[in-house]
Amino acid sequence: MTDLWLYTMIFVLTIIWGGFFTALTIAIKKEKGKVHGE
């Protein structure tokens, strides 16, 4: 039960971090696109 809870927390945190980095990468690409006038 404890292991299942631990794996669930890791899984959720991984999804949150993945979504955060994806959004951050998209934002950076948009900013670079504005600078280059694309």
XYZ file of C-alpha atoms in Angstrom:
38
model
C 0.000 0.000 0.000
C 2.808 2.375 0.921
C 4.719 1.544 -2.268
C 1.581 2.099 -4.348
C 1.082 5.534 -2.744
C 4.743 6.403 -3.381
C 4.560 5.355 -7.032
C 1.313 7.297 -7.460
C 2.895 10.474 -6.060
C 5.951 10.064 -8.324
C 3.674 9.474 -11.322
C 1.602 12.601 -10.586
C 4.675 14.761 -9.962
C 6.215 13.512 -13.212
C 3.090 14.540 -15.160
C 3.061 17.973 -13.478
C 6.765 18.551 -14.166
C 6.388 17.295 -17.747
C 3.501 19.680 -18.365
C 5.429 22.551 -16.756
C 8.536 22.019 -18.885
C 6.426 21.582 -22.037
C 4.632 24.886 -21.402
C 7.937 26.582 -20.572
C 9.546 25.284 -23.780
C 6.582 26.475 -25.880
C 6.735 29.904 -24.220
C 10.475 30.178 -24.919
C 9.971 29.162 -28.562
C 7.222 31.793 -28.940
C 9.465 34.489 -27.442
C 12.358 33.517 -29.735
C 9.929 33.525 -32.664
C 8.897 37.102 -31.818
C 12.539 38.191 -31.613
C 13.351 36.670 -35.003
C 10.112 38.034 -36.469
C 8.780 34.642 -37.527
